[in-house]
Amino acid sequence: MKLAYLLIFMFLLWSCSSSEQVVNQGPHPELIELSSLPALPEEQSPGKKTRLSVYFFVLNDGTVNEVRMINSSGYADWDEEAIRKMRQWRFAEFDNNNSTDGRWVPQNISVVYQKQVNMSLGELISNTKAEADSLYTLLQSGVPYQNLAEELWESGSGSHGSYLGIIGLDRYPENVRANLVDLQENQYTHPIRVGNRYVIYKRFDPDTQWEYANK
């Protein structure tokens, strides 16, 4: 069976290379959204890992401004495309007390080839754990997921809910994927901390039509 995407595990690097002139600034924000890296030119077998050391310059809103790959995969074209993809990744926003425009974030990346997994997902995003726990209690009491999403959009609190459509699980960091991979249709997760917020995901039938989606 053909391997369709790259599963990426992230670990912090606590030292930096002086030859790259990158300053290790902390604390490090959390990686919250990824996009798949390209397949390497050589044939890969399941479970085979390619290890990379990468520095990201992350702006205060969590977007990536610059990527420096410290060690090469051995394929210049692949490195270039991988860097382009990594610029689309997103980290958690910095707190409001951060006085700089951004900071360097070191990451050690192990790339493992896995089969692609897609799901029809919705999300309820809360700014606080208390709000997320309240939403979870309402879901357990039978309040429809869509109703809560609509109320969040109209509340003006900055929290929101939406139907995402068919999503590849490779876009999520490992802690989120671990909670989604065994989720059955019409089931929802407990509140999961994702960066500075808390998210309750629900898996829908792939044919779901949600008129309130992404307003």
Short mmCIF file of N, CA, C and O in Angstrom, two decimals, residues 22-29 56-66 91-95 97-106:
data_model
loop_
_atom_site.label_atom_id
_atom_site.label_comp_id
_atom_site.label_asym_id
_atom_site.label_seq_id
_atom_site.Cartn_x
_atom_site.Cartn_y
_atom_site.Cartn_z
N VAL A 22 22.11 31.66 15.22
CA VAL A 22 20.73 31.68 15.68
C VAL A 22 20.73 31.69 17.20
O VAL A 22 21.38 30.86 17.83
N VAL A 23 20.04 32.65 17.79
CA VAL A 23 20.00 32.77 19.24
C VAL A 23 18.80 31.98 19.76
O VAL A 23 17.68 32.15 19.29
N ASN A 24 19.03 31.11 20.72
CA ASN A 24 17.97 30.31 21.32
C ASN A 24 17.21 31.16 22.32
O ASN A 24 17.69 31.44 23.40
N GLN A 25 16.01 31.62 21.97
CA GLN A 25 15.21 32.47 22.83
C GLN A 25 14.05 31.66 23.38
O GLN A 25 13.38 30.95 22.65
N GLY A 26 13.76 31.80 24.63
CA GLY A 26 12.68 31.04 25.23
C GLY A 26 11.75 31.97 25.98
O GLY A 26 12.02 33.15 26.13
N PRO A 27 10.66 31.46 26.53
CA PRO A 27 10.22 30.07 26.38
C PRO A 27 9.68 29.80 24.98
O PRO A 27 9.31 30.73 24.28
N HIS A 28 9.63 28.54 24.59
CA HIS A 28 9.24 28.18 23.24
C HIS A 28 7.73 28.04 23.11
O HIS A 28 7.09 27.40 23.94
N PRO A 29 7.13 28.60 22.06
CA PRO A 29 5.70 28.40 21.82
C PRO A 29 5.44 26.99 21.29
O PRO A 29 6.33 26.33 20.77
N PHE A 56 12.91 27.87 13.50
CA PHE A 56 11.80 28.68 12.97
C PHE A 56 11.85 30.06 13.62
O PHE A 56 11.96 30.16 14.84
N PHE A 57 11.73 31.11 12.79
CA PHE A 57 11.52 32.43 13.39
C PHE A 57 10.01 32.67 13.40
O PHE A 57 9.38 32.81 12.35
N VAL A 58 9.44 32.67 14.60
CA VAL A 58 7.99 32.71 14.78
C VAL A 58 7.57 34.10 15.22
O VAL A 58 8.09 34.64 16.20
N LEU A 59 6.62 34.69 14.49
CA LEU A 59 6.09 36.00 14.83
C LEU A 59 5.14 35.88 16.01
O LEU A 59 4.70 34.79 16.39
N ASN A 60 4.78 37.02 16.60
CA ASN A 60 3.96 37.00 17.81
C ASN A 60 2.59 36.37 17.61
O ASN A 60 1.99 35.86 18.56
N ASP A 61 2.08 36.39 16.36
CA ASP A 61 0.77 35.78 16.11
C ASP A 61 0.86 34.28 15.84
O ASP A 61 -0.15 33.64 15.55
N GLY A 62 2.07 33.72 15.92
CA GLY A 62 2.25 32.29 15.73
C GLY A 62 2.62 31.87 14.32
O GLY A 62 2.92 30.69 14.09
N THR A 63 2.60 32.79 13.37
CA THR A 63 2.97 32.44 12.00
C THR A 63 4.49 32.39 11.86
O THR A 63 5.24 33.02 12.62
N VAL A 64 4.95 31.62 10.87
CA VAL A 64 6.38 31.42 10.65
C VAL A 64 6.88 32.40 9.61
O VAL A 64 6.38 32.47 8.49
N ASN A 65 7.91 33.16 9.97
CA ASN A 65 8.47 34.17 9.08
C ASN A 65 9.69 33.66 8.33
O ASN A 65 9.94 34.03 7.20
N GLU A 66 10.47 32.78 8.99
CA GLU A 66 11.70 32.27 8.38
C GLU A 66 11.98 30.87 8.90
O GLU A 66 11.66 30.55 10.05
N PHE A 91 2.39 28.22 15.08
CA PHE A 91 2.65 28.00 16.50
C PHE A 91 1.61 28.77 17.32
O PHE A 91 0.88 29.61 16.80
N ALA A 92 1.56 28.47 18.61
CA ALA A 92 0.68 29.23 19.50
C ALA A 92 1.14 30.68 19.55
O ALA A 92 2.33 30.99 19.44
N GLU A 93 0.19 31.59 19.71
CA GLU A 93 0.51 33.01 19.83
C GLU A 93 1.32 33.25 21.10
O GLU A 93 1.16 32.56 22.10
N PHE A 94 2.19 34.27 21.05
CA PHE A 94 2.91 34.67 22.26
C PHE A 94 1.97 35.44 23.17
O PHE A 94 0.97 36.02 22.72
N ASP A 95 2.32 35.48 24.45
CA ASP A 95 1.50 36.27 25.37
C ASP A 95 1.67 37.75 25.08
O ASP A 95 2.61 38.19 24.43
N ASN A 97 2.63 40.11 26.79
CA ASN A 97 3.75 40.80 27.42
C ASN A 97 5.04 40.68 26.61
O ASN A 97 6.06 41.24 26.99
N ASN A 98 4.98 39.94 25.51
CA ASN A 98 6.17 39.78 24.68
C ASN A 98 6.50 41.09 23.97
O ASN A 98 5.69 41.62 23.23
N SER A 99 7.70 41.60 24.19
CA SER A 99 8.06 42.93 23.67
C SER A 99 8.77 42.87 22.33
O SER A 99 9.04 43.90 21.74
N THR A 100 9.09 41.68 21.83
CA THR A 100 9.79 41.56 20.56
C THR A 100 8.81 41.22 19.45
O THR A 100 7.65 40.90 19.67
N ASP A 101 9.30 41.31 18.20
CA ASP A 101 8.45 41.01 17.04
C ASP A 101 8.31 39.50 16.82
O ASP A 101 7.46 39.07 16.05
N GLY A 102 9.14 38.72 17.46
CA GLY A 102 9.12 37.28 17.30
C GLY A 102 10.34 36.67 17.95
O GLY A 102 11.12 37.38 18.61
N ARG A 103 10.52 35.36 17.77
CA ARG A 103 11.68 34.71 18.37
C ARG A 103 12.02 33.44 17.59
O ARG A 103 11.19 32.89 16.88
N TRP A 104 13.27 33.01 17.73
CA TRP A 104 13.70 31.76 17.12
C TRP A 104 13.24 30.59 17.96
O TRP A 104 13.40 30.59 19.18
N VAL A 105 12.68 29.58 17.28
CA VAL A 105 12.18 28.38 17.96
C VAL A 105 12.89 27.18 17.36
O VAL A 105 12.69 26.86 16.19
N PRO A 106 13.74 26.47 18.13
CA PRO A 106 14.43 25.29 17.61
C PRO A 106 13.55 24.05 17.73
O PRO A 106 12.85 23.87 18.72
#
